[in-house]
């Protein structure tokens, strides 16, 4: 059973977190929308509202559904409601020297757990530690009929419903309103340092691919404005040995660089152009479309400013085995921000939407026209 519309204090070891359970109100709102066939636009902190196709509907505010409901540091699992701010969660984890290892970007102080999971964003640590989807153990959500559903659990070895909970990661709320999530967490690394080498983009890309194949404690690999940065995380002895092997110089501002990269606060991101997110294999060649490009994830994630047509970007990414997404448009942008999905994949999307949201009231069209 869950309590509704009450405030409470959750005591977790030697600290406490204020919580606010409004799941009853959220269930009632979705149920009413289902009965009236009224479209809903789901909103958390609003820091990632720019992402996805435009949605028209009555706003359902999840940001008041807050609080860490369970945290067992020895089990490496934390559970929190969807409206809980990432800043609050990371503060709680820091008390026990633990982290969200997929390094989610906030894009604002009011970023929430639910919005982060719905967008599926992961930071620079992703290829070395895992993606947001890899760390989701369980999710409670409200489907398009106003039914409260639970998938997965709160233990790492639990596999029942595991894949269903992962469907919510990156689903942008199209399958359900995320109410609560359980995540696996990891210990903070003992030490971190960043090495920097001055290399052009082509040479840096080759070096990135080489480094990805070596048994080094790398936790970040990025190239921007002529500099290749390599973040090392782990034990003091392991990082020291890797530092000697890599060469280059220590970047005294390395921690700040990775933070600004994660939050899109580097000068590279301060442009009045549409920003494309291209996900490919790290070994994939350049798209050869021109424009400015930043490499992250060892070359597997490419942030590109380019004025080519959406079709050209989608095709270019597809030719090298990846996909492109219009991440942040510079002005009003019509639907079609995601690369087209062909059958049978689109059929799977459509059937999932029908199963979870038969009247298509939850964030309609945020991913694709019928999803």
CSV table of C-alpha atoms in Angstrom, one decimal:
chain,number,residue,atom,x,y,z
A,1,UNK,CA,0.0,0.0,0.0
A,2,UNK,CA,1.1,3.6,-0.6
A,3,UNK,CA,0.1,6.7,1.3
A,4,UNK,CA,-1.4,9.6,-0.6
A,5,UNK,CA,-1.1,13.4,-0.4
A,6,UNK,CA,0.7,13.4,2.9
A,7,UNK,CA,4.1,14.7,4.1
A,8,UNK,CA,6.4,12.5,6.0
A,9,UNK,CA,10.1,12.3,7.1
A,10,UNK,CA,12.0,9.2,5.9
A,11,UNK,CA,14.8,8.4,8.3
A,12,UNK,CA,17.7,6.8,6.5
A,13,UNK,CA,20.6,5.9,8.8
A,14,UNK,CA,22.0,9.1,10.2
A,15,UNK,CA,20.2,11.6,7.9
A,16,UNK,CA,16.6,12.3,7.0
A,17,UNK,CA,14.9,13.4,3.8
A,18,UNK,CA,11.5,15.2,3.6
A,19,UNK,CA,9.1,13.4,1.3
A,20,UNK,CA,5.7,14.2,-0.3
A,21,UNK,CA,3.6,11.4,-1.7
A,22,UNK,CA,1.0,12.6,-4.2
A,23,UNK,CA,0.6,9.3,-6.1
A,24,UNK,CA,-3.1,9.3,-5.4
A,25,UNK,CA,-3.5,12.7,-7.1
A,26,UNK,CA,-1.5,11.6,-10.1
A,27,UNK,CA,-3.5,8.4,-10.4
A,28,UNK,CA,-6.8,10.3,-10.2
A,29,UNK,CA,-5.6,12.8,-12.8
A,30,UNK,CA,-4.6,10.2,-15.3
A,31,UNK,CA,-7.7,8.2,-14.7
A,32,UNK,CA,-9.9,11.3,-15.4
A,33,UNK,CA,-7.9,12.0,-18.5
A,34,UNK,CA,-8.4,8.5,-19.7
A,35,UNK,CA,-12.2,8.6,-19.1
A,36,UNK,CA,-12.4,11.9,-21.0
A,37,UNK,CA,-9.9,11.0,-23.7
A,38,UNK,CA,-7.9,14.1,-22.7
A,39,UNK,CA,-4.2,14.3,-23.7
A,40,UNK,CA,-1.6,14.8,-21.0
A,41,UNK,CA,1.8,16.5,-21.1
A,42,UNK,CA,4.0,15.1,-18.3
A,43,UNK,CA,6.3,17.6,-16.6
A,44,UNK,CA,8.9,17.2,-13.9
A,45,UNK,CA,11.5,20.0,-13.3
A,46,UNK,CA,11.2,21.2,-16.9
A,47,UNK,CA,15.0,21.2,-17.4
A,48,UNK,CA,14.7,18.8,-20.4
A,49,UNK,CA,11.5,20.1,-21.8
A,50,UNK,CA,13.3,21.0,-25.0
A,51,UNK,CA,13.8,17.4,-25.9
A,52,UNK,CA,11.5,15.4,-28.0
A,53,UNK,CA,8.7,16.3,-30.4
A,54,UNK,CA,6.3,19.0,-29.3
A,55,UNK,CA,3.4,17.8,-27.2
A,56,UNK,CA,0.0,19.4,-26.8
A,57,UNK,CA,-2.0,18.5,-23.7
A,58,UNK,CA,-2.9,19.3,-20.2
A,59,UNK,CA,0.2,19.5,-18.0
A,60,UNK,CA,0.6,16.8,-15.3
A,61,UNK,CA,3.1,18.1,-12.8
A,62,UNK,CA,5.1,15.3,-11.2
A,63,UNK,CA,7.6,17.6,-9.4
A,64,UNK,CA,5.7,17.5,-6.1
A,65,UNK,CA,5.9,13.7,-5.8
A,66,UNK,CA,9.2,13.7,-3.9
A,67,UNK,CA,11.4,12.0,-1.4
A,68,UNK,CA,14.0,9.2,-1.1
A,69,UNK,CA,11.9,6.3,0.1
A,70,UNK,CA,14.6,3.7,0.6
A,71,UNK,CA,18.4,3.7,0.7
A,72,UNK,CA,20.7,0.9,1.8
A,73,UNK,CA,24.3,1.8,1.1
A,74,UNK,CA,25.5,-1.7,1.8
A,75,UNK,CA,23.2,-3.0,-0.9
A,76,UNK,CA,24.1,-0.3,-3.4
A,77,UNK,CA,20.4,0.5,-4.1
A,78,UNK,CA,18.5,3.7,-3.7
A,79,UNK,CA,14.7,4.3,-4.3
A,80,UNK,CA,13.2,7.7,-4.8
A,81,UNK,CA,10.0,9.2,-6.1
A,82,UNK,CA,10.0,10.7,-9.6
A,83,UNK,CA,9.9,14.4,-8.5
A,84,UNK,CA,12.9,14.1,-6.3
A,85,UNK,CA,15.7,16.4,-7.4
A,86,UNK,CA,18.9,14.8,-8.7
A,87,UNK,CA,20.8,17.3,-6.5
A,88,UNK,CA,19.0,15.8,-3.4
A,89,UNK,CA,19.7,12.2,-4.5
A,90,UNK,CA,23.4,12.9,-5.2
A,91,UNK,CA,23.8,14.7,-1.9
A,92,UNK,CA,22.3,11.7,-0.1
A,93,UNK,CA,24.7,9.3,-2.0
A,94,UNK,CA,27.7,11.5,-1.3
A,95,UNK,CA,27.2,11.1,2.4
A,96,UNK,CA,28.1,7.4,1.9
A,97,UNK,CA,30.7,8.1,-0.8
A,98,UNK,CA,28.5,6.6,-3.5
A,99,UNK,CA,27.5,7.9,-7.0
A,100,UNK,CA,25.0,7.5,-9.8
A,101,UNK,CA,27.6,5.9,-12.1
A,102,UNK,CA,25.8,6.8,-15.3
A,103,UNK,CA,26.6,10.4,-14.5
A,104,UNK,CA,23.2,11.9,-15.5
A,105,UNK,CA,23.2,15.5,-16.7
A,106,UNK,CA,21.0,17.9,-14.7
A,107,UNK,CA,20.6,20.8,-17.2
A,108,UNK,CA,19.3,22.8,-14.2
A,109,UNK,CA,19.1,22.7,-10.4
A,110,UNK,CA,15.5,21.5,-10.5
A,111,UNK,CA,16.2,18.4,-12.6
A,112,UNK,CA,14.2,15.4,-11.3
A,113,UNK,CA,14.8,11.7,-11.2
A,114,UNK,CA,11.7,10.9,-13.2
A,115,UNK,CA,12.6,13.3,-16.1
A,116,UNK,CA,16.2,11.9,-16.1
A,117,UNK,CA,15.0,8.3,-16.5
A,118,UNK,CA,12.3,9.3,-19.0
A,119,UNK,CA,14.9,11.0,-21.2
A,120,UNK,CA,17.5,8.2,-20.6
A,121,UNK,CA,20.4,10.6,-20.6
A,122,UNK,CA,23.8,9.5,-19.5
A,123,UNK,CA,27.0,11.5,-19.0
A,124,UNK,CA,30.7,11.0,-20.0
A,125,UNK,CA,31.1,7.9,-17.8
A,126,UNK,CA,28.5,6.0,-19.8
A,127,UNK,CA,30.7,3.7,-22.0
A,128,UNK,CA,32.9,2.8,-19.1
A,129,UNK,CA,30.3,2.3,-16.3
A,130,UNK,CA,27.0,1.8,-18.1
A,131,UNK,CA,24.0,3.7,-19.3
A,132,UNK,CA,21.0,4.9,-17.3
A,133,UNK,CA,19.1,1.8,-18.5
A,134,UNK,CA,21.8,-0.5,-17.0
A,135,UNK,CA,21.2,1.0,-13.5
A,136,UNK,CA,17.4,0.9,-13.3
A,137,UNK,CA,16.3,-2.0,-11.1
A,138,UNK,CA,12.6,-1.3,-10.8
A,139,UNK,CA,10.0,1.3,-11.7
A,140,UNK,CA,6.5,2.1,-10.4
A,141,UNK,CA,4.4,4.0,-12.9
A,142,UNK,CA,0.9,4.9,-14.0
A,143,UNK,CA,-0.2,3.7,-17.4
A,144,UNK,CA,-2.6,5.4,-19.7
A,145,UNK,CA,-5.6,4.0,-18.0
A,146,UNK,CA,-4.7,5.4,-14.6
A,147,UNK,CA,-3.5,2.0,-13.3
A,148,UNK,CA,-0.6,1.9,-10.8
A,149,UNK,CA,1.9,-0.7,-12.0
A,150,UNK,CA,5.2,-2.0,-10.5
A,151,UNK,CA,8.0,-3.6,-12.5
A,152,UNK,CA,11.3,-5.0,-11.3
A,153,UNK,CA,12.4,-4.5,-7.7
A,154,UNK,CA,14.9,-3.1,-5.3
A,155,UNK,CA,17.6,-5.8,-5.4
A,156,UNK,CA,20.3,-6.2,-8.0
A,157,UNK,CA,19.8,-9.9,-8.5
A,158,UNK,CA,16.0,-9.5,-9.1
A,159,UNK,CA,15.1,-10.2,-12.7
A,160,UNK,CA,11.3,-10.4,-12.7
A,161,UNK,CA,10.0,-7.6,-14.8
A,162,UNK,CA,13.5,-6.2,-15.3
A,163,UNK,CA,13.2,-5.6,-19.0
A,164,UNK,CA,9.7,-3.9,-18.6
A,165,UNK,CA,11.1,-1.3,-16.2
A,166,UNK,CA,13.9,-0.6,-18.7
A,167,UNK,CA,11.3,0.2,-21.4
A,168,UNK,CA,10.6,3.4,-19.4
A,169,UNK,CA,14.2,4.6,-19.7
A,170,UNK,CA,14.3,6.9,-22.7
A,171,UNK,CA,10.6,6.4,-23.4
A,172,UNK,CA,9.9,10.1,-22.7
A,173,UNK,CA,6.7,9.2,-20.7
A,174,UNK,CA,5.0,7.7,-23.7
A,175,UNK,CA,4.3,4.5,-21.9
A,176,UNK,CA,3.6,5.7,-18.4
A,177,UNK,CA,4.0,8.4,-15.8
A,178,UNK,CA,7.1,7.4,-13.8
A,179,UNK,CA,6.2,7.6,-10.0
A,180,UNK,CA,9.2,5.9,-8.3
A,181,UNK,CA,12.4,4.2,-9.4
A,182,UNK,CA,15.0,2.0,-7.8
A,183,UNK,CA,18.6,2.5,-9.0
A,184,UNK,CA,21.8,0.6,-8.5
A,185,UNK,CA,24.6,2.9,-7.3
A,186,UNK,CA,28.4,2.5,-7.1
A,187,UNK,CA,31.1,3.6,-4.7
A,188,UNK,CA,33.0,6.8,-5.6
A,189,UNK,CA,36.4,6.1,-7.1
A,190,UNK,CA,39.3,6.5,-4.7
A,191,UNK,CA,41.0,9.1,-7.0
A,192,UNK,CA,40.4,10.8,-10.3
A,193,UNK,CA,42.7,12.7,-12.6
A,194,UNK,CA,42.5,14.0,-16.2
A,195,UNK,CA,45.3,13.8,-18.8
A,196,UNK,CA,45.3,16.1,-21.8
A,197,UNK,CA,47.0,15.8,-25.2
A,198,UNK,CA,47.0,18.3,-28.0
A,199,UNK,CA,45.7,16.5,-31.1
A,200,UNK,CA,43.6,17.2,-34.1
A,201,UNK,CA,40.2,15.5,-34.3
A,202,UNK,CA,41.1,12.8,-36.8
A,203,UNK,CA,44.3,11.8,-34.8
A,204,UNK,CA,42.4,12.0,-31.5
A,205,UNK,CA,39.7,9.7,-32.8
A,206,UNK,CA,42.2,7.1,-33.8
A,207,UNK,CA,43.8,7.4,-30.3
A,208,UNK,CA,40.5,7.1,-28.6
A,209,UNK,CA,39.7,3.8,-30.4
A,210,UNK,CA,43.2,2.5,-29.4
A,211,UNK,CA,42.7,3.5,-25.7
A,212,UNK,CA,39.3,1.9,-25.5
A,213,UNK,CA,40.9,-1.4,-26.2
A,214,UNK,CA,43.5,-1.1,-23.4
A,215,UNK,CA,43.0,-2.3,-19.7
A,216,UNK,CA,43.1,1.2,-18.3
A,217,UNK,CA,40.9,2.7,-15.6
A,218,UNK,CA,39.4,5.2,-18.1
A,219,UNK,CA,36.1,6.9,-17.1
A,220,UNK,CA,36.0,9.7,-19.7
A,221,UNK,CA,37.3,10.1,-23.2
A,222,UNK,CA,36.5,13.3,-25.1
A,223,UNK,CA,37.9,15.6,-27.8
A,224,UNK,CA,37.0,19.3,-28.0
A,225,UNK,CA,38.7,22.3,-29.6
A,226,UNK,CA,42.0,20.5,-30.4
A,227,UNK,CA,42.4,18.8,-27.0
A,228,UNK,CA,42.0,15.1,-26.1
A,229,UNK,CA,41.1,14.6,-22.5
A,230,UNK,CA,41.3,11.3,-20.7
A,231,UNK,CA,39.8,10.9,-17.3
A,232,UNK,CA,41.2,8.1,-15.1
A,233,UNK,CA,39.2,6.9,-12.0
A,234,UNK,CA,40.1,4.1,-9.6
A,235,UNK,CA,42.6,3.2,-6.9
A,236,UNK,CA,45.6,5.5,-6.4
A,237,UNK,CA,48.0,2.8,-7.6
A,238,UNK,CA,46.0,2.0,-10.7
A,239,UNK,CA,45.5,5.6,-11.7
A,240,UNK,CA,49.2,6.4,-11.1
A,241,UNK,CA,50.3,3.5,-13.3
A,242,UNK,CA,47.9,4.5,-16.1
A,243,UNK,CA,49.1,8.1,-15.9
A,244,UNK,CA,52.6,7.0,-16.6
A,245,UNK,CA,51.5,4.9,-19.5
A,246,UNK,CA,49.4,7.6,-21.2
A,247,UNK,CA,51.8,10.5,-21.0
A,248,UNK,CA,50.5,14.0,-21.8
A,249,UNK,CA,50.0,16.5,-19.1
A,250,UNK,CA,47.7,16.7,-16.1
A,251,UNK,CA,44.7,18.9,-16.7
A,252,UNK,CA,44.4,21.0,-13.5
A,253,UNK,CA,40.8,21.9,-14.5
A,254,UNK,CA,39.9,18.4,-15.5
A,255,UNK,CA,37.0,18.0,-13.0
A,256,UNK,CA,35.5,21.3,-14.1
A,257,UNK,CA,35.8,20.2,-17.8
A,258,UNK,CA,33.8,17.0,-17.3
A,259,UNK,CA,31.2,18.8,-15.2
A,260,UNK,CA,30.8,21.4,-17.9
A,261,UNK,CA,30.7,18.8,-20.7
A,262,UNK,CA,28.0,16.8,-18.8
A,263,UNK,CA,25.9,19.9,-18.3
A,264,UNK,CA,26.5,21.4,-21.8
A,265,UNK,CA,28.2,24.5,-20.3
A,266,UNK,CA,31.3,24.4,-22.4
A,267,UNK,CA,31.8,27.3,-24.9
A,268,UNK,CA,31.2,24.7,-27.6
A,269,UNK,CA,27.5,24.5,-26.6
A,270,UNK,CA,26.9,28.3,-26.6
A,271,UNK,CA,25.8,28.7,-30.2
A,272,UNK,CA,22.6,29.8,-31.8
A,273,UNK,CA,22.4,26.7,-34.0
A,274,UNK,CA,20.5,23.5,-33.8
A,275,UNK,CA,22.5,20.8,-32.0
A,276,UNK,CA,22.5,17.3,-33.3
A,277,UNK,CA,23.2,14.2,-31.1
A,278,UNK,CA,24.7,11.4,-33.2
A,279,UNK,CA,25.2,8.0,-31.6
A,280,UNK,CA,27.4,5.6,-33.5
A,281,UNK,CA,30.1,2.9,-32.9
A,282,UNK,CA,33.3,4.4,-31.6
A,283,UNK,CA,35.1,3.2,-34.7
A,284,UNK,CA,32.6,4.7,-37.1
A,285,UNK,CA,34.2,7.2,-39.6
A,286,UNK,CA,33.3,10.9,-39.7
A,287,UNK,CA,29.9,11.8,-41.1
A,288,UNK,CA,31.7,14.2,-43.5
A,289,UNK,CA,28.9,16.8,-43.4
A,290,UNK,CA,31.0,19.7,-42.1
A,291,UNK,CA,30.2,21.8,-39.1
A,292,UNK,CA,31.6,21.8,-35.6
A,293,UNK,CA,31.9,18.5,-33.8
A,294,UNK,CA,32.7,17.4,-30.2
A,295,UNK,CA,33.5,13.8,-29.5
A,296,UNK,CA,32.5,12.1,-26.3
A,297,UNK,CA,32.2,8.4,-25.2
A,298,UNK,CA,35.5,7.6,-26.9
A,299,UNK,CA,34.0,8.7,-30.3
A,300,UNK,CA,30.7,6.9,-29.9
A,301,UNK,CA,28.8,10.1,-29.1
A,302,UNK,CA,29.1,13.1,-31.4
A,303,UNK,CA,27.6,16.5,-30.8
A,304,UNK,CA,27.4,18.3,-34.1
A,305,UNK,CA,26.3,21.8,-35.3
A,306,UNK,CA,25.2,21.4,-38.8
A,307,UNK,CA,22.7,23.2,-41.1
A,308,UNK,CA,22.0,20.2,-43.3
A,309,UNK,CA,18.4,19.0,-43.7
A,310,UNK,CA,17.1,16.5,-41.1
A,311,UNK,CA,17.0,13.8,-43.9
A,312,UNK,CA,20.7,14.4,-44.6
A,313,UNK,CA,21.6,14.0,-41.0
A,314,UNK,CA,19.5,10.9,-40.5
A,315,UNK,CA,20.9,9.3,-43.7
A,316,UNK,CA,24.5,10.2,-42.8
A,317,UNK,CA,24.2,8.6,-39.4
A,318,UNK,CA,22.5,5.5,-40.8
A,319,UNK,CA,25.2,5.0,-43.4
A,320,UNK,CA,27.8,4.5,-40.6
A,321,UNK,CA,25.5,2.3,-38.5
A,322,UNK,CA,24.2,4.9,-36.1
A,323,UNK,CA,21.3,7.3,-35.6
A,324,UNK,CA,21.0,11.0,-35.3
A,325,UNK,CA,18.6,13.0,-33.1
A,326,UNK,CA,17.7,16.7,-33.2
A,327,UNK,CA,18.7,17.3,-29.6
A,328,UNK,CA,18.2,21.0,-29.1
A,329,UNK,CA,16.7,23.1,-32.0
A,330,UNK,CA,17.6,26.7,-32.4
A,331,UNK,CA,14.0,27.7,-33.0
A,332,UNK,CA,10.5,26.1,-33.4
A,333,UNK,CA,11.1,22.8,-34.9
A,334,UNK,CA,8.3,20.5,-36.3
A,335,UNK,CA,7.8,16.9,-35.3
A,336,UNK,CA,10.4,14.5,-36.6
A,337,UNK,CA,13.3,15.1,-34.3
A,338,UNK,CA,14.1,11.4,-34.1
A,339,UNK,CA,15.5,9.2,-36.9
A,340,UNK,CA,12.7,7.3,-38.7
A,341,UNK,CA,12.1,3.8,-37.5
A,342,UNK,CA,11.2,1.1,-40.0
A,343,UNK,CA,9.4,-2.2,-39.6
A,344,UNK,CA,9.4,-4.4,-37.7
A,345,UNK,CA,10.7,-2.0,-35.0
A,346,UNK,CA,7.9,0.5,-35.5
A,347,UNK,CA,5.4,-2.2,-35.1
A,348,UNK,CA,6.9,-3.0,-31.7
A,349,UNK,CA,6.7,0.6,-30.7
A,350,UNK,CA,3.1,0.8,-31.8
A,351,UNK,CA,2.0,-2.3,-30.0
A,352,UNK,CA,3.8,-1.3,-26.8
A,353,UNK,CA,2.0,2.1,-26.9
A,354,UNK,CA,-1.3,0.3,-27.4
A,355,UNK,CA,-0.7,-2.0,-24.5
A,356,UNK,CA,0.3,0.7,-22.0
A,357,UNK,CA,-1.7,3.7,-23.3
A,358,UNK,CA,-4.6,2.5,-25.5
A,359,UNK,CA,-6.1,6.0,-26.0
A,360,UNK,CA,-2.7,7.6,-26.6
A,361,UNK,CA,-3.1,10.3,-24.0
A,362,UNK,CA,0.4,10.2,-22.5
A,363,UNK,CA,2.8,12.7,-24.2
A,364,UNK,CA,1.2,11.9,-27.6
A,365,UNK,CA,3.6,12.1,-30.5
A,366,UNK,CA,6.6,12.9,-28.4
A,367,UNK,CA,8.6,10.1,-30.0
A,368,UNK,CA,6.7,9.3,-33.2
A,369,UNK,CA,3.4,10.2,-34.7
A,370,UNK,CA,1.6,7.1,-33.4
A,371,UNK,CA,3.7,6.6,-30.3
